[in-house]
mmCIF file of C-alpha atoms and ligand atoms in Angstrom:
data_model
loop_
_atom_site.group_PDB
_atom_site.id
_atom_site.type_symbol
_atom_site.label_atom_id
_atom_site.label_comp_id
_atom_site.label_asym_id
_atom_site.label_seq_id
_atom_site.Cartn_x
_atom_site.Cartn_y
_atom_site.Cartn_z
ATOM 1 C CA VAL A 1 -24.788 8.181 0.678
ATOM 2 C CA ASN A 2 -21.771 7.102 2.785
ATOM 3 C CA LEU A 3 -19.183 5.491 0.528
ATOM 4 C CA PHE A 4 -18.441 2.727 2.709
ATOM 5 C CA ASP A 5 -21.951 1.901 4.348
ATOM 6 C CA SER A 6 -21.712 -1.740 3.370
ATOM 7 C CA LEU A 7 -18.573 -2.099 5.261
ATOM 8 C CA GLY A 8 -20.133 -1.264 8.804
ATOM 9 C CA GLN A 9 -19.956 -4.451 11.041
ATOM 10 C CA LYS A 10 -18.220 -6.382 8.408
ATOM 11 C CA ARG A 11 -15.326 -8.691 9.460
ATOM 12 C CA ILE A 12 -12.178 -7.590 7.542
ATOM 13 C CA LEU A 13 -9.001 -9.441 7.780
ATOM 14 C CA ILE A 14 -5.805 -7.358 6.797
ATOM 15 C CA THR A 15 -2.622 -9.170 5.974
ATOM 16 C CA GLY A 16 0.411 -6.837 6.819
ATOM 17 C CA HIS A 17 -1.517 -4.794 9.279
ATOM 18 C CA THR A 18 1.674 -4.154 11.107
ATOM 19 C CA GLY A 19 3.189 -2.327 8.118
ATOM 20 C CA PHE A 20 2.950 1.266 7.073
ATOM 21 C CA LYS A 21 -0.086 0.986 4.953
ATOM 22 C CA GLY A 22 -1.508 -1.638 7.218
ATOM 23 C CA SER A 23 -1.291 0.702 10.271
ATOM 24 C CA TRP A 24 -3.308 3.378 8.328
ATOM 25 C CA LEU A 25 -5.777 1.012 6.919
ATOM 26 C CA SER A 26 -6.564 -0.547 10.246
ATOM 27 C CA LYS A 27 -7.363 3.019 11.647
ATOM 28 C CA TYR A 28 -9.404 3.863 8.515
ATOM 29 C CA LEU A 29 -11.465 0.671 8.863
ATOM 30 C CA GLU A 30 -12.109 1.672 12.281
ATOM 31 C CA HIS A 31 -13.480 5.033 11.254
ATOM 32 C CA VAL A 32 -15.617 3.250 8.788
ATOM 33 C CA GLY A 33 -17.278 1.035 11.398
ATOM 34 C CA ALA A 34 -15.773 -2.398 10.389
ATOM 35 C CA GLU A 35 -14.337 -5.130 12.701
ATOM 36 C CA VAL A 36 -10.705 -5.386 11.908
ATOM 37 C CA PHE A 37 -8.463 -8.388 12.185
ATOM 38 C CA GLY A 38 -4.797 -8.676 11.318
ATOM 39 C CA PHE A 39 -2.246 -11.223 10.290
ATOM 40 C CA SER A 40 1.411 -10.263 10.022
ATOM 41 C CA LEU A 41 4.905 -10.618 11.108
ATOM 42 C CA PRO A 42 5.623 -8.754 14.330
ATOM 43 C CA PRO A 43 6.064 -4.833 13.815
ATOM 44 C CA GLU A 44 9.470 -3.433 13.323
ATOM 45 C CA GLU A 45 10.731 -1.792 16.372
ATOM 46 C CA SER A 46 10.678 1.866 15.225
ATOM 47 C CA SER A 47 7.595 1.283 13.046
ATOM 48 C CA LEU A 48 4.349 3.407 13.006
ATOM 49 C CA TYR A 49 2.500 0.221 14.098
ATOM 50 C CA ALA A 50 4.670 -0.007 17.101
ATOM 51 C CA SER A 51 3.709 3.664 18.165
ATOM 52 C CA ILE A 52 0.001 3.350 17.812
ATOM 53 C CA ARG A 53 -2.643 1.468 19.749
ATOM 54 C CA GLY A 54 -2.682 -1.597 17.588
ATOM 55 C CA LEU A 55 -5.225 -4.415 17.504
ATOM 56 C CA ASP A 56 -6.030 -6.442 20.654
ATOM 57 C CA ARG A 57 -5.036 -10.079 21.042
ATOM 58 C CA GLU A 58 -8.547 -11.273 20.005
ATOM 59 C CA HIS A 59 -8.165 -9.632 16.669
ATOM 60 C CA GLU A 60 -4.382 -10.111 15.870
ATOM 61 C CA HIS A 61 -2.154 -13.003 14.958
ATOM 62 C CA LEU A 62 1.593 -12.421 14.506
ATOM 63 C CA GLY A 63 2.691 -15.122 11.954
ATOM 64 C CA ASP A 64 4.062 -15.827 8.769
ATOM 65 C CA ILE A 65 1.951 -16.062 5.479
ATOM 66 C CA ASN A 66 4.385 -18.661 4.157
ATOM 67 C CA ASP A 67 2.916 -21.051 6.771
ATOM 68 C CA PHE A 68 -0.253 -22.305 5.032
ATOM 69 C CA VAL A 69 -1.723 -24.168 8.021
ATOM 70 C CA GLU A 70 -0.988 -21.204 10.425
ATOM 71 C CA PHE A 71 -2.814 -18.747 8.172
ATOM 72 C CA ARG A 72 -5.650 -21.018 7.365
ATOM 73 C CA ASP A 73 -6.390 -21.759 11.070
ATOM 74 C CA PHE A 74 -6.662 -17.994 11.652
ATOM 75 C CA VAL A 75 -8.991 -17.623 8.702
ATOM 76 C CA LYS A 76 -11.207 -20.310 10.031
ATOM 77 C CA ARG A 77 -11.222 -18.793 13.508
ATOM 78 C CA VAL A 78 -11.991 -15.290 12.225
ATOM 79 C CA ASN A 79 -14.245 -16.102 9.226
ATOM 80 C CA PRO A 80 -13.790 -12.640 7.462
ATOM 81 C CA ASP A 81 -16.253 -11.259 5.061
ATOM 82 C CA LEU A 82 -13.382 -9.760 3.126
ATOM 83 C CA VAL A 83 -9.613 -10.176 2.993
ATOM 84 C CA ILE A 84 -7.167 -7.182 2.080
ATOM 85 C CA HIS A 85 -3.931 -8.823 1.363
ATOM 86 C CA MET A 86 -1.045 -6.431 1.875
ATOM 87 C CA ALA A 87 1.558 -8.516 3.600
ATOM 88 C CA ALA A 88 4.665 -8.429 1.201
ATOM 89 C CA GLN A 89 8.430 -7.905 1.225
ATOM 90 C CA SER A 90 7.909 -4.418 -0.046
ATOM 91 C CA LEU A 91 11.314 -2.929 -0.742
ATOM 92 C CA VAL A 92 13.030 -2.789 -4.072
ATOM 93 C CA ARG A 93 16.446 -2.609 -2.534
ATOM 94 C CA LYS A 94 16.051 -5.253 0.063
ATOM 95 C CA SER A 95 14.820 -7.390 -2.740
ATOM 96 C CA TYR A 96 18.306 -7.593 -4.281
ATOM 97 C CA VAL A 97 19.765 -8.591 -1.041
ATOM 98 C CA GLU A 98 17.095 -11.163 -0.293
ATOM 99 C CA PRO A 99 15.568 -12.229 -3.691
ATOM 100 C CA ILE A 100 14.550 -15.718 -2.712
ATOM 101 C CA ALA A 101 12.606 -14.703 0.339
ATOM 102 C CA THR A 102 11.051 -11.868 -1.732
ATOM 103 C CA TYR A 103 9.598 -14.233 -4.405
ATOM 104 C CA GLN A 104 8.707 -16.658 -1.579
ATOM 105 C CA THR A 105 6.541 -14.252 0.446
ATOM 106 C CA ASN A 106 5.306 -12.190 -2.512
ATOM 107 C CA VAL A 107 4.345 -15.194 -4.755
ATOM 108 C CA MET A 108 3.803 -18.352 -2.666
ATOM 109 C CA GLY A 109 2.599 -16.254 0.320
ATOM 110 C CA THR A 110 0.036 -14.763 -1.768
ATOM 111 C CA ILE A 111 -1.270 -18.079 -3.062
ATOM 112 C CA ASN A 112 -1.385 -19.314 0.538
ATOM 113 C CA VAL A 113 -3.573 -16.311 1.321
ATOM 114 C CA MET A 114 -5.877 -16.713 -1.675
ATOM 115 C CA HIS A 115 -6.355 -20.332 -1.194
ATOM 116 C CA ALA A 116 -6.746 -20.311 2.640
ATOM 117 C CA SER A 117 -9.368 -17.322 2.544
ATOM 118 C CA LEU A 118 -11.795 -19.476 0.503
ATOM 119 C CA GLU A 119 -12.117 -21.577 3.909
ATOM 120 C CA SER A 120 -13.917 -18.509 5.627
ATOM 121 C CA GLU A 121 -17.537 -19.372 5.923
ATOM 122 C CA ASN A 122 -18.359 -15.538 5.133
ATOM 123 C CA ILE A 123 -15.977 -14.614 2.475
ATOM 124 C CA LYS A 124 -17.174 -12.294 -0.268
ATOM 125 C CA GLY A 125 -14.130 -11.026 -1.783
ATOM 126 C CA LEU A 126 -10.275 -10.694 -1.583
ATOM 127 C CA ILE A 127 -8.361 -7.584 -2.768
ATOM 128 C CA ALA A 128 -4.626 -8.363 -3.414
ATOM 129 C CA ILE A 129 -2.440 -5.284 -3.220
ATOM 130 C CA THR A 130 0.265 -4.993 -5.860
ATOM 131 C CA THR A 131 2.026 -2.187 -7.293
ATOM 132 C CA ASP A 132 2.771 0.366 -10.266
ATOM 133 C CA LYS A 133 6.055 -1.708 -10.795
ATOM 134 C CA VAL A 134 4.242 -4.785 -12.083
ATOM 135 C CA TYR A 135 4.403 -3.368 -15.644
ATOM 136 C CA GLU A 136 7.216 -4.272 -18.099
ATOM 137 C CA ASN A 137 8.765 -0.913 -18.154
ATOM 138 C CA ASN A 138 9.852 0.196 -21.659
ATOM 139 C CA GLU A 139 10.731 3.758 -20.368
ATOM 140 C CA ALA A 140 8.471 5.051 -23.291
ATOM 141 C CA GLY A 141 6.965 7.517 -20.813
ATOM 142 C CA VAL A 142 3.460 6.559 -21.624
ATOM 143 C CA PRO A 143 1.202 5.796 -18.463
ATOM 144 C CA PHE A 144 0.470 2.022 -17.981
ATOM 145 C CA ARG A 145 -2.959 0.574 -18.434
ATOM 146 C CA GLU A 146 -4.250 -2.399 -16.654
ATOM 147 C CA ASP A 147 -3.847 -4.686 -19.671
ATOM 148 C CA ASP A 148 -0.291 -3.778 -20.440
ATOM 149 C CA PRO A 149 2.393 -6.475 -20.365
ATOM 150 C CA LYS A 150 3.653 -7.512 -16.851
ATOM 151 C CA GLY A 151 7.447 -7.911 -16.031
ATOM 152 C CA GLY A 152 10.035 -6.592 -13.823
ATOM 153 C CA HIS A 153 13.883 -6.034 -13.726
ATOM 154 C CA ASP A 154 14.389 -6.254 -10.125
ATOM 155 C CA PRO A 155 13.289 -8.892 -7.850
ATOM 156 C CA TYR A 156 10.584 -6.935 -5.940
ATOM 157 C CA SER A 157 8.909 -5.994 -9.359
ATOM 158 C CA GLY A 158 9.381 -9.431 -10.787
ATOM 159 C CA SER A 159 7.828 -10.880 -7.751
ATOM 160 C CA LYS A 160 4.732 -8.666 -7.776
ATOM 161 C CA ALA A 161 4.310 -9.313 -11.573
ATOM 162 C CA ALA A 162 4.339 -12.882 -10.875
ATOM 163 C CA MET A 163 1.896 -12.364 -8.084
ATOM 164 C CA GLU A 164 -0.366 -10.830 -10.728
ATOM 165 C CA ILE A 165 -0.322 -13.973 -12.861
ATOM 166 C CA ALA A 166 -1.105 -16.049 -9.792
ATOM 167 C CA VAL A 167 -4.104 -13.735 -8.783
ATOM 168 C CA ASP A 168 -5.339 -13.938 -12.433
ATOM 169 C CA SER A 169 -5.338 -17.795 -12.357
ATOM 170 C CA TRP A 170 -6.963 -17.863 -8.812
ATOM 171 C CA ARG A 171 -10.010 -15.968 -10.256
ATOM 172 C CA TYR A 172 -11.038 -19.374 -11.750
ATOM 173 C CA PHE A 173 -11.244 -20.881 -8.134
ATOM 174 C CA TYR A 174 -13.041 -17.654 -6.829
ATOM 175 C CA LYS A 175 -15.443 -17.439 -9.574
ATOM 176 C CA GLN A 176 -16.557 -20.909 -9.135
ATOM 177 C CA VAL A 177 -17.769 -20.018 -5.580
ATOM 178 C CA SER A 178 -19.065 -16.488 -6.441
ATOM 179 C CA VAL A 179 -16.152 -14.770 -4.435
ATOM 180 C CA GLY A 180 -14.810 -11.492 -5.769
ATOM 181 C CA LEU A 181 -11.085 -11.066 -6.599
ATOM 182 C CA VAL A 182 -9.420 -8.010 -7.445
ATOM 183 C CA SER A 183 -5.745 -6.876 -7.727
ATOM 184 C CA ALA A 184 -5.133 -3.183 -7.057
ATOM 185 C CA ARG A 185 -2.014 -1.443 -8.198
ATOM 186 C CA ALA A 186 -1.180 1.748 -6.228
ATOM 187 C CA GLY A 187 1.692 4.351 -6.811
ATOM 188 C CA ASN A 188 4.410 5.279 -4.555
ATOM 189 C CA VAL A 189 2.737 6.125 -1.386
ATOM 190 C CA ILE A 190 3.780 8.859 1.051
ATOM 191 C CA GLY A 191 2.345 9.556 4.395
ATOM 192 C CA TYR A 192 3.185 10.384 8.098
ATOM 193 C CA GLY A 193 4.750 7.440 9.964
ATOM 194 C CA ASP A 194 6.705 5.652 7.136
ATOM 195 C CA ARG A 195 10.022 4.892 8.596
ATOM 196 C CA SER A 196 11.232 2.532 5.908
ATOM 197 C CA LYS A 197 14.843 2.415 4.798
ATOM 198 C CA ASP A 198 15.587 3.622 1.209
ATOM 199 C CA ARG A 199 12.352 5.073 0.530
ATOM 200 C CA LEU A 200 12.606 8.719 -0.633
ATOM 201 C CA LEU A 201 10.285 10.647 1.841
ATOM 202 C CA PRO A 202 11.274 8.794 4.980
ATOM 203 C CA ASP A 203 15.023 9.286 4.066
ATOM 204 C CA ILE A 204 14.348 13.087 3.416
ATOM 205 C CA ILE A 205 12.253 13.339 6.886
ATOM 206 C CA ARG A 206 15.283 11.800 8.712
ATOM 207 C CA SER A 207 17.647 14.449 7.253
ATOM 208 C CA LEU A 208 15.180 17.313 8.024
ATOM 209 C CA LYS A 209 14.803 16.046 11.555
ATOM 210 C CA ALA A 210 18.599 15.908 11.956
ATOM 211 C CA ASN A 211 18.952 19.261 10.352
ATOM 212 C CA LYS A 212 21.220 17.652 7.640
ATOM 213 C CA LYS A 213 21.248 18.320 4.009
ATOM 214 C CA ILE A 214 18.904 16.199 1.837
ATOM 215 C CA GLU A 215 20.709 13.578 -0.128
ATOM 216 C CA ILE A 216 18.877 12.153 -3.191
ATOM 217 C CA ARG A 217 19.587 9.563 -5.860
ATOM 218 C CA ASN A 218 18.230 9.737 -9.235
ATOM 219 C CA PRO A 219 16.827 13.361 -9.071
ATOM 220 C CA ALA A 220 15.240 13.230 -12.540
ATOM 221 C CA SER A 221 13.402 9.910 -12.074
ATOM 222 C CA ILE A 222 9.694 10.449 -12.164
ATOM 223 C CA ARG A 223 7.333 8.431 -9.861
ATOM 224 C CA PRO A 224 3.432 8.512 -9.265
ATOM 225 C CA TRP A 225 3.676 9.918 -5.750
ATOM 226 C CA GLN A 226 0.396 9.922 -3.824
ATOM 227 C CA HIS A 227 -0.820 10.159 -0.119
ATOM 228 C CA VAL A 228 -1.481 6.871 1.492
ATOM 229 C CA LEU A 229 -5.069 7.824 2.043
ATOM 230 C CA GLU A 230 -5.798 7.898 -1.610
ATOM 231 C CA PRO A 231 -5.131 4.254 -2.525
ATOM 232 C CA LEU A 232 -6.557 3.225 0.848
ATOM 233 C CA THR A 233 -9.764 4.791 -0.231
ATOM 234 C CA GLY A 234 -9.774 2.866 -3.438
ATOM 235 C CA TYR A 235 -9.305 -0.385 -1.664
ATOM 236 C CA LEU A 236 -12.219 0.430 0.719
ATOM 237 C CA ILE A 237 -14.403 1.468 -2.369
ATOM 238 C CA ILE A 238 -13.607 -1.819 -3.982
ATOM 239 C CA ALA A 239 -14.229 -3.840 -0.732
ATOM 240 C CA SER A 240 -17.590 -2.275 -0.308
ATOM 241 C CA ARG A 241 -18.638 -2.772 -3.781
ATOM 242 C CA LEU A 242 -17.220 -6.253 -4.289
ATOM 243 C CA ILE A 243 -19.620 -7.559 -1.630
ATOM 244 C CA SER A 244 -22.482 -7.488 -4.154
ATOM 245 C CA GLN A 245 -20.717 -6.702 -7.483
ATOM 246 C CA LYS A 246 -18.689 -9.677 -8.509
ATOM 247 C CA GLU A 247 -18.249 -8.275 -12.058
ATOM 248 C CA LEU A 248 -15.655 -5.816 -10.566
ATOM 249 C CA SER A 249 -13.377 -8.976 -10.115
ATOM 250 C CA LYS A 250 -10.506 -7.372 -12.245
ATOM 251 C CA SER A 251 -7.461 -5.289 -11.780
ATOM 252 C CA TYR A 252 -7.309 -1.572 -11.058
ATOM 253 C CA ASN A 253 -4.643 0.994 -11.221
ATOM 254 C CA LEU A 254 -5.203 3.409 -8.437
ATOM 255 C CA GLY A 255 -2.443 6.236 -9.209
ATOM 256 C CA PRO A 256 -2.489 9.844 -8.802
ATOM 257 C CA ALA A 257 -3.566 12.460 -11.277
ATOM 258 C CA SER A 258 -1.212 12.940 -14.063
ATOM 259 C CA GLN A 259 0.166 16.271 -12.699
ATOM 260 C CA SER A 260 1.199 14.526 -9.512
ATOM 261 C CA HIS A 261 3.932 12.469 -11.387
ATOM 262 C CA LEU A 262 6.726 14.489 -9.971
ATOM 263 C CA SER A 263 10.453 13.940 -10.113
ATOM 264 C CA VAL A 264 12.519 12.984 -7.180
ATOM 265 C CA MET A 265 13.950 16.502 -7.072
ATOM 266 C CA GLN A 266 10.658 18.129 -7.117
ATOM 267 C CA VAL A 267 9.397 16.070 -4.084
ATOM 268 C CA ALA A 268 12.554 16.935 -2.200
ATOM 269 C CA LYS A 269 11.892 20.619 -2.791
ATOM 270 C CA GLU A 270 8.271 20.408 -1.684
ATOM 271 C CA ALA A 271 9.348 18.633 1.382
ATOM 272 C CA ASN A 272 11.920 21.188 2.137
ATOM 273 C CA LYS A 273 9.465 23.858 1.653
ATOM 274 C CA ALA A 274 6.719 22.277 3.837
ATOM 275 C CA TRP A 275 9.397 22.075 6.662
ATOM 276 C CA GLY A 276 10.075 25.637 6.417
ATOM 277 C CA ARG A 277 13.646 25.362 5.114
ATOM 278 C CA ASP A 278 15.002 27.135 2.238
ATOM 279 C CA GLU A 279 18.551 25.709 2.042
ATOM 280 C CA GLU A 280 19.915 24.150 -1.069
ATOM 281 C CA ILE A 281 19.124 20.481 -1.805
ATOM 282 C CA TRP A 282 22.250 18.389 -2.045
ATOM 283 C CA ILE A 283 22.111 15.668 -4.698
ATOM 284 C CA GLN A 284 24.279 12.691 -3.543
ATOM 285 C CA ASN A 285 24.883 11.216 -6.953
ATOM 286 C CA SER A 286 22.857 11.039 -9.902
ATOM 287 C CA GLU A 287 22.950 7.424 -10.448
ATOM 288 C CA SER A 288 21.917 4.534 -8.116
ATOM 289 C CA PRO A 289 24.275 1.494 -8.348
ATOM 290 C CA LEU A 290 21.207 -0.713 -8.437
ATOM 291 C CA PRO A 291 18.940 -0.172 -11.420
ATOM 292 C CA GLU A 292 15.551 1.520 -10.789
ATOM 293 C CA ALA A 293 13.104 2.504 -13.441
ATOM 294 C CA MET A 294 13.229 6.182 -14.616
ATOM 295 C CA ASN A 295 9.911 6.898 -15.601
ATOM 296 C CA LEU A 296 6.743 5.223 -14.222
ATOM 297 C CA MET A 297 3.291 6.521 -14.706
ATOM 298 C CA LEU A 298 -0.218 4.884 -14.196
ATOM 299 C CA ASP A 299 -3.319 5.437 -16.063
ATOM 300 C CA SER A 300 -6.273 5.179 -13.592
ATOM 301 C CA ASP A 301 -9.246 6.003 -15.820
ATOM 302 C CA LEU A 302 -10.737 2.580 -15.376
ATOM 303 C CA ALA A 303 -11.046 3.089 -11.592
ATOM 304 C CA GLY A 304 -12.710 6.410 -12.345
ATOM 305 C CA ILE A 305 -15.284 4.822 -14.589
ATOM 306 C CA ASP A 306 -15.968 1.611 -12.712
ATOM 307 C CA LEU A 307 -15.658 2.848 -9.117
ATOM 308 C CA ASN A 308 -15.967 6.612 -9.390
ATOM 309 C CA TRP A 309 -12.561 6.760 -7.508
ATOM 310 C CA ARG A 310 -10.108 9.430 -8.528
ATOM 311 C CA SER A 311 -7.286 10.944 -6.384
ATOM 312 C CA LYS A 312 -8.174 14.185 -4.467
ATOM 313 C CA LEU A 313 -4.604 15.480 -3.520
ATOM 314 C CA THR A 314 -1.926 16.952 -5.675
ATOM 315 C CA ALA A 315 1.617 15.545 -4.940
ATOM 316 C CA ALA A 316 2.455 18.749 -3.223
ATOM 317 C CA GLU A 317 -0.465 18.520 -0.928
ATOM 318 C CA ALA A 318 0.381 14.902 -0.188
ATOM 319 C CA VAL A 319 4.025 15.933 0.828
ATOM 320 C CA ALA A 320 2.605 18.864 2.958
ATOM 321 C CA LEU A 321 0.264 16.481 4.658
ATOM 322 C CA THR A 322 3.140 13.949 5.454
ATOM 323 C CA ILE A 323 5.234 16.898 6.881
ATOM 324 C CA GLU A 324 2.384 18.286 8.923
ATOM 325 C CA GLY A 325 1.852 14.853 10.386
ATOM 326 C CA GLU A 326 5.533 14.721 11.347
ATOM 327 C CA LEU A 327 5.458 17.998 12.939
ATOM 328 C CA LEU A 328 2.193 17.325 14.707
ATOM 329 C CA ALA A 329 3.525 14.115 16.284
ATOM 330 C CA GLU A 330 6.123 16.195 18.139
ATOM 331 C CA ASN A 331 3.186 17.338 20.436
ATOM 332 C CA THR A 332 0.527 14.545 20.232
ATOM 333 C CA THR A 333 0.233 10.699 20.019
ATOM 334 C CA ALA A 334 0.665 8.958 16.616
ATOM 335 C CA ASP A 335 -3.085 7.633 17.009
ATOM 336 C CA GLU A 336 -4.062 11.377 17.260
ATOM 337 C CA VAL A 337 -2.193 12.186 14.076
ATOM 338 C CA LEU A 338 -3.755 9.307 12.164
ATOM 339 C CA ASN A 339 -7.327 9.909 13.398
ATOM 340 C CA SER A 340 -7.258 13.638 12.669
ATOM 341 C CA GLN A 341 -5.857 13.403 9.228
ATOM 342 C CA ILE A 342 -8.302 10.493 8.426
ATOM 343 C CA SER A 343 -11.261 12.659 9.581
ATOM 344 C CA ARG A 344 -10.245 15.522 7.725
ATOM 345 C CA TYR A 345 -9.827 13.439 4.565
ATOM 346 C CA LEU A 346 -13.105 11.907 5.046
ATOM 347 C CA GLU A 347 -14.903 15.085 5.455
ATOM 348 C CA ALA A 348 -13.437 16.459 2.177
ATOM 349 C CA LEU A 349 -14.513 13.140 0.081
HETATM 350 N N1 NAD B 1 4.658 1.771 0.153
HETATM 351 C C1 NAD B 1 4.478 1.920 -1.037
HETATM 352 O O1 NAD B 1 4.931 2.819 -1.817
HETATM 353 C C2 NAD B 1 3.775 0.857 -1.809
HETATM 354 C C3 NAD B 1 3.307 1.190 -3.176
HETATM 355 C C4 NAD B 1 2.660 0.132 -3.964
HETATM 356 C C5 NAD B 1 2.386 -0.990 -3.361
HETATM 357 N N2 NAD B 1 2.718 -1.160 -2.165
HETATM 358 C C6 NAD B 1 2.242 -2.548 -1.570
HETATM 359 O O2 NAD B 1 1.399 -2.358 -0.400
HETATM 360 C C7 NAD B 1 1.740 -3.349 0.647
HETATM 361 C C8 NAD B 1 2.021 -2.625 1.996
HETATM 362 O O3 NAD B 1 3.007 -1.890 1.786
HETATM 363 P P1 NAD B 1 3.896 -1.188 3.013
HETATM 364 O O4 NAD B 1 4.515 0.096 2.463
HETATM 365 O O5 NAD B 1 2.734 -0.946 4.069
HETATM 366 O O6 NAD B 1 4.848 -2.244 3.434
HETATM 367 P P2 NAD B 1 5.521 -2.517 4.726
HETATM 368 O O7 NAD B 1 6.905 -3.096 4.387
HETATM 369 O O8 NAD B 1 5.592 -1.380 5.642
HETATM 370 O O9 NAD B 1 4.689 -3.696 5.390
HETATM 371 C C9 NAD B 1 4.647 -5.074 5.016
HETATM 372 C C10 NAD B 1 3.856 -5.806 6.048
HETATM 373 O O10 NAD B 1 3.863 -7.201 5.408
HETATM 374 C C11 NAD B 1 4.163 -7.994 6.595
HETATM 375 N N3 NAD B 1 4.905 -9.073 6.168
HETATM 376 C C12 NAD B 1 6.001 -9.265 5.571
HETATM 377 N N4 NAD B 1 6.336 -10.440 5.218
HETATM 378 C C13 NAD B 1 5.368 -11.241 5.751
HETATM 379 C C14 NAD B 1 5.299 -12.594 6.055
HETATM 380 N N5 NAD B 1 6.035 -13.604 5.458
HETATM 381 N N6 NAD B 1 4.141 -13.167 6.716
HETATM 382 C C15 NAD B 1 3.296 -12.292 7.226
HETATM 383 N N7 NAD B 1 3.393 -10.851 7.084
HETATM 384 C C16 NAD B 1 4.567 -10.481 6.448
HETATM 385 C C17 NAD B 1 4.982 -7.082 7.510
HETATM 386 O O11 NAD B 1 4.936 -7.661 8.865
HETATM 387 C C18 NAD B 1 4.229 -5.828 7.348
HETATM 388 O O12 NAD B 1 3.046 -5.847 8.208
HETATM 389 C C19 NAD B 1 2.643 -4.197 0.066
HETATM 390 O O13 NAD B 1 2.081 -5.216 -0.577
HETATM 391 C C20 NAD B 1 3.491 -3.371 -0.855
HETATM 392 O O14 NAD B 1 4.027 -4.131 -1.963
HETATM 393 C C21 NAD B 1 3.312 -0.342 -1.423
#
């Protein structure tokens, strides 16, 4: 059985489709046969979205989710069956510089999206994308489960934890009209085409391309690294099931297998190896001036039980696939890299 059969021909609205994960998700949904619509801010100049064939004008609206009326009008025009809400201020370090805008978009923007989506005549479900950073991190080194307390010591994490509380309360409105509502918490995703500042692998790739030594902060920090196609597959399994199974309206961790919780140093070493270099890795300084959690692990057993989802790639394979994409892109288009990596991943599912 095709995992995503029920998504064929469905109208799916992605918020944040011009972002890193949004670019991959729109291509993935094309492979699955869905009709994709997007609502986001315009793409950043050097972003992955700017280098692929994006959505046409019929399917895309460049706007701000903080504007309720603008978003609602797009929903009414598109009448999506499903909404996958990924638009966010997604960077921890930027959240220290722009805390108010971060909370505005991640909390009130989400409330706008949840409320307006109910105005679609076809709506069957909404998936709100949050993160591993929503958990109150006591640094105990025990993987978080879905019901663990929420919290966050930086504005990004705090805003996403607050978003979780808002999603939980909107379940009430959704339940009344039999529409599914899920929050999905992914790990630290990596993959070809992420050009964000202050994210580990993009920083490493910039150094490799410039033939410079790799600089890393907090080499001992452990994160749940995963290839972007892994949580996206989880989102699509949720989407296809949510159409008929409203009992899945809960929260799911979609993290990597426990052996993929690598340290920053191990990721840098894997990237160095995949690029074919054996030089030493240069550690910039071991403490970042802005606090970031040391240990963060997710327990994703519930997604295995309810959705039969589990991650397929080790962290080393995820790093290798990312580097492979960057090397391939030197001789082919970004669209081709995404399409070939998505096809291969789907064949192996
Ligand atoms: N990248 C990761 O490691 C990771 C991990 C866990 C969760 N997430 C979550 O996944 C989602 C996507 O992440 P990403 O890495 O693709 O981020 P990204 O920064 O590359 O993309 C963010 C997207 O949101 C849009 N956006 C931001 N503010 C907006 C606004 N006010 N109105 C409309 N659109 C707006 C941007 O235009 C862009 O399309 C986010 O919700 C993020 O918090 C990311």
